[in-house]
Coordinates of N, CA, C and O in Angstrom, one line a residue:
M1 N -9.0 -12.3 4.4 CA -8.0 -12.8 3.7 C -6.7 -12.8 4.3 O -6.3 -11.7 5.1
L2 N -5.9 -13.7 4.3 CA -4.6 -13.8 5.0 C -3.5 -13.1 4.0 O -3.6 -13.4 2.8
I3 N -2.4 -12.5 4.6 CA -1.5 -12.4 3.6 C -0.9 -13.2 2.9 O -0.4 -13.1 1.7
T4 N -0.6 -14.5 3.5 CA -0.3 -15.6 2.5 C -1.0 -15.8 1.5 O -0.8 -16.3 0.2
D5 N -2.5 -15.9 1.6 CA -3.4 -16.0 0.4 C -3.3 -15.0 -0.7 O -3.2 -15.3 -1.8
L6 N -3.0 -13.7 -0.1 CA -2.8 -12.5 -1.1 C -1.5 -12.9 -1.9 O -1.5 -12.7 -3.1
I7 N -0.4 -13.5 -1.2 CA 0.9 -13.6 -1.9 C 0.6 -14.7 -2.9 O 1.1 -14.4 -4.2
N8 N -0.2 -15.7 -2.6 CA -0.4 -16.7 -3.5 C -1.1 -16.3 -4.6 O -0.8 -16.7 -5.9
N9 N -2.2 -15.4 -4.6 CA -2.9 -14.8 -5.6 C -2.2 -14.0 -6.8 O -2.2 -14.1 -7.7
I10 N -1.2 -13.1 -6.0 CA -0.1 -12.6 -6.8 C 0.7 -13.2 -7.6 O 0.8 -13.0 -8.8
L11 N 1.1 -14.2 -6.9 CA 2.1 -15.3 -8.0 C 1.2 -15.9 -8.8 O 2.0 -16.2 -10.0
R12 N 0.1 -16.1 -8.7 CA -0.7 -16.7 -9.6 C -1.0 -15.8 -10.9 O -1.3 -16.2 -12.0
Q13 N -1.2 -14.7 -10.6 CA -1.4 -13.6 -11.7 C -0.3 -13.5 -12.7 O -0.6 -13.3 -13.9
G14 N 0.9 -13.3 -12.3 CA 2.1 -13.4 -13.3 C 2.1 -12.1 -13.8 O 3.4 -12.0 -14.6
D15 N 1.4 -11.1 -13.9 CA 1.4 -9.9 -14.6 C 1.8 -9.0 -13.8 O 1.4 -7.6 -13.7
C16 N 2.8 -8.9 -13.0 CA 3.4 -7.9 -12.1 C 5.0 -8.2 -11.9 O 5.5 -9.1 -12.4
H17 N 5.5 -6.8 -11.5 CA 6.9 -6.7 -11.3 C 7.2 -6.5 -9.7 O 6.5 -5.8 -9.3
T18 N 7.9 -7.3 -9.1 CA 8.3 -7.1 -7.9 C 9.7 -6.9 -7.6 O 10.8 -7.3 -8.5
G19 N 9.9 -6.1 -6.5 CA 11.4 -6.0 -6.1 C 11.7 -7.3 -5.2 O 10.8 -8.2 -4.9
P20 N 13.0 -7.6 -5.1 CA 13.5 -8.8 -4.5 C 12.9 -8.8 -2.8 O 12.8 -7.9 -2.5
S21 N 12.8 -9.9 -2.4 CA 12.2 -10.0 -1.0 C 13.4 -9.5 -0.1 O 14.6 -9.3 -0.5
L22 N 12.9 -8.7 1.1 CA 13.9 -8.0 1.9 C 14.3 -9.1 3.2 O 13.6 -9.7 3.6
Q23 N 15.6 -9.0 3.5 CA 16.0 -9.5 4.7 C 15.6 -8.3 6.0 O 15.4 -7.3 5.6
Q24 N 15.7 -9.0 7.2 CA 15.2 -8.2 8.4 C 16.1 -6.8 8.4 O 15.8 -5.7 8.6
R25 N 17.5 -7.0 8.1 CA 18.4 -5.9 8.3 C 18.0 -4.7 7.4 O 18.2 -3.5 7.6
S26 N 17.6 -5.1 6.0 CA 16.9 -4.0 5.2 C 15.8 -3.4 5.7 O 15.7 -2.3 5.4
I27 N 15.0 -4.2 6.1 CA 13.7 -3.6 6.7 C 13.8 -2.5 7.9 O 13.5 -1.6 8.0
I28 N 14.9 -3.1 8.7 CA 15.2 -2.2 9.9 C 15.7 -0.8 9.5 O 15.6 0.1 9.9
S29 N 16.8 -0.9 8.4 CA 17.4 0.1 7.9 C 16.2 1.0 7.2 O 16.3 2.4 7.4
G30 N 15.2 0.6 6.5 CA 14.3 1.3 5.9 C 13.2 2.0 7.1 O 12.8 3.2 6.9
Q31 N 13.0 1.2 8.2 CA 12.3 1.9 9.2 C 13.1 3.0 9.9 O 12.3 3.9 10.1
K32 N 14.3 2.8 9.9 CA 15.2 4.0 10.5 C 15.0 5.3 9.5 O 15.0 6.3 10.2
Q33 N 15.1 4.9 8.4 CA 14.9 6.1 7.5 C 13.5 6.6 7.5 O 13.4 7.9 7.4
L34 N 12.5 5.9 7.6 CA 11.2 6.6 8.0 C 11.2 7.3 9.1 O 10.7 8.7 9.2
A35 N 11.6 6.9 10.3 CA 11.8 7.5 11.6 C 12.7 8.9 11.5 O 12.3 9.9 11.9
L36 N 13.8 8.8 10.7 CA 14.5 10.1 10.4 C 13.6 11.2 9.7 O 14.1 12.4 9.7
N37 N 12.7 10.9 8.8 CA 12.2 11.7 8.2 C 10.8 12.0 8.9 O 9.9 12.6 8.2
N38 N 10.6 11.4 10.0 CA 9.4 11.7 10.9 C 8.0 11.3 10.4 O 7.0 11.8 10.4
F39 N 8.4 9.9 9.7 CA 7.1 9.1 9.4 C 6.6 8.0 10.2 O 7.6 7.4 10.8
P40 N 5.4 7.7 10.2 CA 5.2 6.4 11.0 C 6.0 5.2 10.7 O 6.4 5.1 9.5
M41 N 6.0 4.2 11.7 CA 6.5 2.9 11.3 C 5.7 2.2 10.5 O 4.3 2.4 10.7
L42 N 6.1 1.1 9.9 CA 5.3 0.4 9.1 C 4.6 -0.8 10.1 O 5.4 -1.5 11.1
P43 N 3.4 -1.2 9.9 CA 3.0 -2.3 10.8 C 3.4 -3.6 10.3 O 3.9 -3.7 9.3
K44 N 3.3 -4.5 11.3 CA 3.9 -5.9 11.1 C 3.4 -6.7 10.0 O 4.2 -7.4 9.4
D45 N 2.1 -6.6 9.7 CA 1.5 -7.2 8.6 C 2.1 -6.6 7.2 O 2.2 -7.5 6.3
F46 N 2.3 -5.6 7.1 CA 3.0 -5.0 5.7 C 4.5 -5.4 5.7 O 4.9 -5.7 4.8
I47 N 5.1 -5.5 6.8 CA 6.5 -5.9 6.9 C 6.5 -7.5 6.3 O 7.3 -7.7 5.8
C48 N 5.5 -8.1 6.6 CA 5.6 -9.6 6.3 C 5.2 -9.6 4.7 O 6.1 -10.5 4.1
F49 N 4.7 -8.8 4.3 CA 4.7 -8.5 2.6 C 6.0 -8.3 2.2 O 6.3 -8.8 1.2
L50 N 6.6 -7.3 2.8 CA 7.8 -6.9 2.4 C 8.9 -8.1 2.4 O 9.9 -8.0 1.6
H51 N 8.7 -9.0 3.3 CA 9.7 -10.2 3.4 C 9.5 -10.9 2.1 O 10.5 -11.8 1.7
H52 N 8.5 -10.9 1.3 CA 8.1 -11.8 0.2 C 8.4 -10.8 -1.1 O 8.9 -11.4 -2.0
F53 N 7.8 -9.5 -1.1 CA 8.0 -8.6 -2.3 C 8.5 -7.2 -1.7 O 7.7 -6.5 -1.1
N54 N 9.6 -6.8 -2.1 CA 10.0 -5.4 -1.9 C 9.3 -4.7 -2.8 O 9.9 -4.2 -3.9
G55 N 8.1 -4.2 -2.5 CA 7.3 -3.5 -3.5 C 6.8 -4.2 -4.6 O 7.3 -5.4 -5.0
L56 N 5.9 -3.6 -5.5 CA 5.2 -4.5 -6.5 C 4.3 -3.6 -7.5 O 4.0 -2.6 -6.9
T57 N 4.4 -3.6 -8.7 CA 3.8 -3.1 -9.7 C 2.9 -3.8 -10.5 O 3.4 -4.9 -10.9
T58 N 1.8 -3.6 -10.9 CA 1.0 -4.3 -11.8 C 0.3 -3.3 -12.8 O 0.5 -1.9 -12.4
G59 N -0.6 -3.6 -13.6 CA -1.4 -2.9 -14.2 C -2.4 -2.1 -13.5 O -3.1 -1.0 -14.0
W60 N -2.7 -2.5 -12.2 CA -3.7 -2.0 -11.6 C -3.0 -0.9 -10.6 O -3.9 -0.1 -10.2
G61 N -2.1 -1.3 -10.0 CA -1.6 -0.3 -9.2 C 0.0 -0.4 -8.7 O 0.7 -1.3 -9.3
V62 N 0.4 0.1 -7.7 CA 1.8 0.2 -7.3 C 1.8 0.1 -5.7 O 1.2 0.7 -5.1
I63 N 2.6 -0.9 -5.1 CA 2.8 -1.0 -3.8 C 4.5 -0.6 -3.4 O 5.3 -1.1 -4.1
F64 N 4.8 0.4 -2.5 CA 6.1 0.7 -2.5 C 6.8 -0.3 -1.5 O 6.2 -1.1 -0.8
G65 N 8.0 -0.1 -1.8 CA 9.1 -1.0 -0.9 C 10.1 0.0 -0.3 O 10.1 1.1 -0.4
F66 N 11.1 -0.9 -0.1 CA 12.2 0.0 0.4 C 13.5 -0.1 -0.6 O 13.5 -1.1 -1.3
N67 N 14.2 0.8 -1.0 CA 15.1 1.0 -1.9 C 16.5 1.0 -1.5 O 17.2 2.1 -1.9
P68 N 17.1 0.2 -0.7 CA 18.3 0.3 -0.1 C 19.6 0.1 -1.1 O 20.4 0.8 -1.1
T69 N 19.1 -0.6 -2.4 CA 20.2 -0.8 -3.4 C 19.7 -0.1 -4.7 O 20.5 -0.5 -5.7
G70 N 18.5 0.5 -4.8 CA 18.2 1.3 -6.0 C 17.6 0.0 -6.9 O 17.6 0.4 -8.1
S71 N 17.4 -0.9 -6.6 CA 16.6 -2.2 -7.5 C 15.3 -1.8 -7.6 O 14.8 -2.6 -8.4
F72 N 14.6 -1.1 -6.9 CA 13.3 -0.9 -7.1 C 12.7 0.5 -7.0 O 13.3 1.2 -6.2
A73 N 11.9 1.1 -7.9 CA 11.7 2.4 -8.1 C 10.8 3.2 -7.3 O 11.3 4.3 -6.9
Y74 N 10.3 2.4 -6.4 CA 9.1 3.1 -5.7 C 9.5 2.9 -4.1 O 9.3 2.0 -3.5
D75 N 10.4 3.7 -3.6 CA 10.7 3.8 -2.1 C 9.9 4.4 -1.2 O 9.2 5.6 -1.4
I76 N 9.5 3.8 -0.2 CA 8.4 4.4 0.8 C 8.8 5.9 1.3 O 7.7 6.6 1.2
A77 N 10.0 5.9 1.8 CA 10.3 7.2 2.5 C 10.3 8.5 1.4 O 9.8 9.3 1.5
H78 N 10.9 7.9 0.1 CA 10.9 8.9 -1.0 C 9.7 9.5 -1.4 O 9.3 10.5 -1.5
E79 N 8.7 8.3 -1.8 CA 7.4 8.6 -2.3 C 6.5 9.5 -1.1 O 6.0 10.6 -1.7
N80 N 6.8 9.2 0.0 CA 6.2 10.1 1.0 C 6.6 11.4 1.2 O 5.8 12.2 1.4
A81 N 7.9 11.5 0.9 CA 8.4 13.0 1.2 C 7.9 13.8 -0.1 O 7.9 14.9 -0.1
L82 N 7.7 13.1 -1.4 CA 7.2 14.0 -2.7 C 5.8 14.3 -2.4 O 5.3 15.5 -3.0
L83 N 5.0 13.8 -1.6 CA 3.7 14.0 -1.3 C 3.4 14.9 0.1 O 4.3 14.9 0.9
E84 N 2.9 16.0 0.1 CA 2.7 17.0 1.1 C 2.0 16.5 2.3 O 2.3 16.8 3.4
F85 N 0.8 15.7 2.0 CA -0.2 15.5 3.2 C 0.1 14.4 4.0 O -0.1 14.5 5.3
P86 N 0.9 13.3 3.7 CA 1.2 12.3 4.8 C 1.7 12.7 6.1 O 1.4 12.4 7.1
R87 N 2.7 13.5 6.0 CA 3.4 14.0 7.1 C 2.5 14.9 8.1 O 2.4 14.7 9.2
R88 N 1.9 15.7 7.4 CA 0.7 16.5 8.3 C -0.4 15.8 9.2 O -0.7 16.1 9.9
Q89 N -0.9 14.6 8.1 CA -2.0 13.9 8.8 C -1.4 12.5 9.5 O -2.2 12.0 10.0
R90 N 0.0 12.6 9.7 CA 0.6 11.4 10.5 C 0.1 9.9 9.8 O -0.3 9.1 10.6
I91 N 0.1 9.9 8.5 CA -0.3 8.7 7.8 C 1.2 8.3 7.0 O 2.1 9.1 6.9
L92 N 1.0 7.1 6.6 CA 2.1 6.7 5.6 C 1.5 6.2 4.4 O 0.6 5.0 4.4
I93 N 1.9 6.7 3.4 CA 1.4 6.3 2.0 C 2.1 5.0 1.6 O 3.4 4.9 1.5
L94 N 1.4 3.9 1.4 CA 2.2 2.5 1.1 C 2.2 2.2 -0.6 O 2.5 1.1 -0.9
G95 N 1.2 2.8 -1.3 CA 1.0 2.5 -2.5 C -0.1 3.3 -3.2 O -0.7 4.5 -2.6
Y96 N -0.5 3.1 -4.4 CA -1.7 3.7 -5.1 C -2.1 2.9 -6.3 O -1.6 1.9 -6.6
D97 N -3.2 3.3 -6.5 CA -4.0 2.9 -8.0 C -4.4 4.1 -8.7 O -3.8 5.1 -8.5
E98 N -5.0 3.9 -9.6 CA -5.4 4.9 -10.7 C -6.1 6.3 -10.0 O -5.8 7.4 -10.2
Y99 N -6.8 5.9 -9.0 CA -7.9 7.0 -8.2 C -7.5 7.3 -6.8 O -7.8 8.1 -6.2
S100 N -6.6 6.2 -6.1 CA -6.6 6.3 -4.7 C -5.2 6.0 -4.3 O -4.4 5.4 -5.0
Y101 N -5.0 6.5 -3.0 CA -3.7 6.0 -2.3 C -4.0 5.0 -1.4 O -5.1 4.9 -0.7
L102 N -3.1 4.2 -1.1 CA -3.2 3.1 0.2 C -2.4 3.9 1.3 O -1.2 4.2 0.8
A103 N -2.9 3.9 2.3 CA -2.3 4.7 3.3 C -2.5 3.7 4.7 O -3.3 3.0 4.9
Y104 N -1.5 3.9 5.4 CA -1.6 3.3 6.8 C -1.7 4.4 8.0 O -1.0 5.3 8.0
N105 N -2.8 4.3 8.7 CA -3.1 5.3 9.8 C -2.8 4.6 11.1 O -3.3 4.0 11.6
P106 N -1.5 5.0 11.7 CA -1.3 4.3 12.9 C -2.0 4.7 14.1 O -2.2 3.9 15.0
A107 N -2.5 5.8 14.1 CA -3.4 6.2 15.3 C -4.7 5.4 15.4 O -5.3 5.1 16.4
R108 N -5.2 5.1 14.1 CA -6.3 4.0 14.1 C -6.2 2.7 13.9 O -7.1 1.9 13.9
H109 N -4.7 2.3 13.7 CA -4.3 1.0 13.3 C -5.3 0.5 12.1 O -5.7 -0.7 12.2
L110 N -5.3 1.4 11.1 CA -6.2 1.0 9.9 C -5.4 1.4 8.7 O -4.7 2.4 8.6
Y111 N -5.8 0.4 7.6 CA -5.5 0.8 6.3 C -6.5 1.7 5.8 O -7.5 1.2 6.0
Q112 N -6.1 2.7 5.1 CA -7.2 3.5 4.4 C -6.8 3.6 3.0 O -5.7 3.9 2.5
I113 N -8.0 3.6 2.1 CA -7.8 3.9 0.8 C -8.4 5.5 0.8 O -9.7 5.6 1.2
I114 N -7.6 6.3 0.1 CA -7.8 7.7 0.3 C -7.9 8.2 -1.3 O -7.0 7.9 -2.0
D115 N -9.1 8.8 -1.5 CA -9.1 9.5 -2.8 C -7.9 10.5 -3.0 O -7.7 11.4 -2.3
K116 N -7.4 10.2 -4.3 CA -6.3 11.2 -4.6 C -6.8 12.7 -4.9 O -6.0 13.4 -4.4
D117 N -8.0 12.9 -5.2 CA -8.3 14.3 -5.6 C -8.9 15.0 -4.1 O -8.5 16.1 -3.8
T118 N -9.8 14.2 -3.7 CA -10.5 15.0 -2.5 C -9.6 14.7 -1.0 O -10.1 15.4 0.0
R119 N -8.8 13.8 -1.1 CA -8.2 13.3 0.3 C -9.2 12.5 1.1 O -8.8 12.4 2.3
E120 N -10.4 12.3 0.6 CA -11.3 11.6 1.7 C -11.1 10.2 1.7 O -10.7 9.5 0.9
V121 N -11.2 9.6 2.9 CA -11.1 8.1 3.3 C -12.4 7.6 2.5 O -13.7 7.7 2.8
L122 N -12.1 6.6 1.5 CA -13.2 5.9 0.9 C -13.3 4.6 1.6 O -14.7 4.3 1.6
Q123 N -12.4 3.9 2.1 CA -12.7 2.7 2.8 C -11.4 2.4 3.6 O -10.3 3.0 3.7
A124 N -11.8 1.7 4.9 CA -10.9 1.2 5.8 C -10.6 -0.2 6.0 O -11.7 -0.8 5.9
Y125 N -9.6 -0.7 6.3 CA -9.3 -2.1 6.4 C -8.4 -2.2 7.7 O -7.5 -1.6 7.9
S126 N -8.7 -3.5 8.4 CA -7.7 -3.7 9.5 C -6.5 -4.7 9.1 O -5.7 -4.7 9.8
S127 N -6.7 -5.1 7.9 CA -5.4 -6.0 7.5 C -4.7 -5.6 6.5 O -5.5 -4.7 5.5
A128 N -3.4 -5.7 6.2 CA -2.6 -5.4 4.9 C -3.1 -6.1 3.9 O -3.4 -5.6 2.7
A129 N -3.5 -7.4 4.1 CA -4.1 -8.3 2.9 C -5.2 -7.6 2.2 O -5.3 -7.6 1.1
A130 N -6.2 -7.3 3.0 CA -7.5 -6.9 2.5 C -7.2 -5.4 1.6 O -7.7 -5.1 0.7
A131 N -6.4 -4.5 2.3 CA -6.2 -3.3 1.8 C -5.3 -3.5 0.4 O -5.5 -2.8 -0.7
L132 N -4.3 -4.4 0.3 CA -3.4 -4.7 -0.9 C -4.3 -5.2 -1.8 O -4.1 -4.8 -2.9
E133 N -5.3 -6.1 -1.4 CA -6.2 -6.7 -2.4 C -7.0 -5.5 -3.2 O -7.3 -5.7 -4.2
H134 N -7.2 -4.7 -2.3 CA -8.4 -3.6 -2.9 C -7.3 -2.7 -3.9 O -8.0 -2.5 -5.0
I135 N -6.2 -2.2 -3.6 CA -5.4 -1.5 -4.6 C -5.0 -2.5 -5.7 O -5.0 -2.0 -7.0
L136 N -4.6 -3.6 -5.5 CA -4.0 -4.6 -6.7 C -5.0 -5.3 -7.4 O -4.9 -5.8 -8.5
K137 N -6.3 -5.3 -6.9 CA -7.5 -5.8 -7.7 C -7.2 -7.3 -7.7 O -7.6 -7.7 -8.9
T138 N -6.8 -8.1 -6.9 CA -6.6 -9.5 -7.0 C -8.0 -10.1 -7.0 O -8.0 -11.4 -7.3
N139 N -8.9 -9.5 -6.3 CA -10.3 -10.1 -6.4 C -11.1 -9.1 -7.2 O -11.8 -8.3 -6.9
Y140 N -11.1 -9.3 -8.6 CA -11.8 -8.2 -9.5 C -12.9 -8.2 -9.4 O -13.6 -7.3 -9.5
E141 N -13.9 -9.4 -9.2 CA -15.2 -9.3 -9.1 C -15.5 -8.3 -8.0 O -16.5 -7.7 -8.0
Q142 N -14.9 -8.5 -6.7 CA -15.1 -7.5 -5.7 C -14.9 -6.1 -6.0 O -15.6 -5.1 -5.5
Y143 N -13.7 -6.0 -6.7 CA -13.7 -4.7 -7.3 C -14.5 -4.1 -8.0 O -15.0 -2.9 -7.7
L144 N -15.1 -4.8 -9.0 CA -16.2 -4.3 -9.9 C -17.5 -4.0 -9.0 O -18.1 -3.0 -9.0
Y145 N -17.7 -4.8 -8.0 CA -19.0 -4.7 -7.1 C -18.9 -3.3 -6.3 O -19.7 -2.4 -6.4
L146 N -17.6 -3.2 -5.7 CA -17.3 -1.9 -4.9 C -17.3 -0.7 -5.8 O -18.0 0.4 -5.3
S147 N -16.9 -1.0 -7.1 CA -16.9 0.4 -7.9 C -18.3 0.9 -8.4 O -18.6 1.9 -8.2
L148 N -19.2 -0.1 -8.5 CA -20.4 0.1 -8.9 C -21.3 0.8 -7.7 O -22.1 1.8 -7.9
I149 N -21.1 0.3 -6.5 CA -21.7 0.8 -5.2 C -21.2 2.4 -5.2 O -22.1 3.4 -5.0
H150 N -20.0 2.6 -5.3 CA -19.2 3.8 -5.2 C -20.0 4.9 -6.4 O -20.3 5.8 -5.9
I151 N -20.1 4.3 -7.6 CA -20.6 5.2 -8.6 C -22.1 5.5 -8.4 O -22.4 6.6 -8.6
S152 N -22.8 4.6 -7.9 CA -24.1 4.8 -7.7 C -24.7 5.6 -6.5 O -25.6 6.1 -6.5
E153 N -23.6 5.7 -5.5 CA -23.9 6.7 -4.4 C -24.1 8.0 -4.9 O -23.3 8.6 -5.6
P154 N -24.8 8.8 -4.2 CA -25.3 10.2 -4.6 C -23.9 11.1 -4.2 O -23.4 10.9 -3.5

């Protein structure tokens, strides 16, 4: 799935709250804030998402954005500072759902779905679109299938 396809799916759902799209200077400012706090930089495809939605909340999950104006509640740098493990593992938490975190692992160039309780990597994706789709459940049938597989594993 392409990020543009994901964005179109999100717009069709209609049951989400998004922060306003970001201009390049706001993204650069946010990236500087991450660097000052010793967090990894955002990958290009996630930045593309931020150009459309500065964060997003649905009934299924939350995707963080940058909060330079206080207009969106979930700031990437702030949320990562609240959690203890991202800095140690050199990952960047980009969002979450009920059971897992969405993280970016720059050493592996992968997006990872990490169990909130065990901190185990449950799934890895090479694209932001696929990882965001997992957290936001824009493909509900695929989500149910993966959930059933996960439940049936010993």
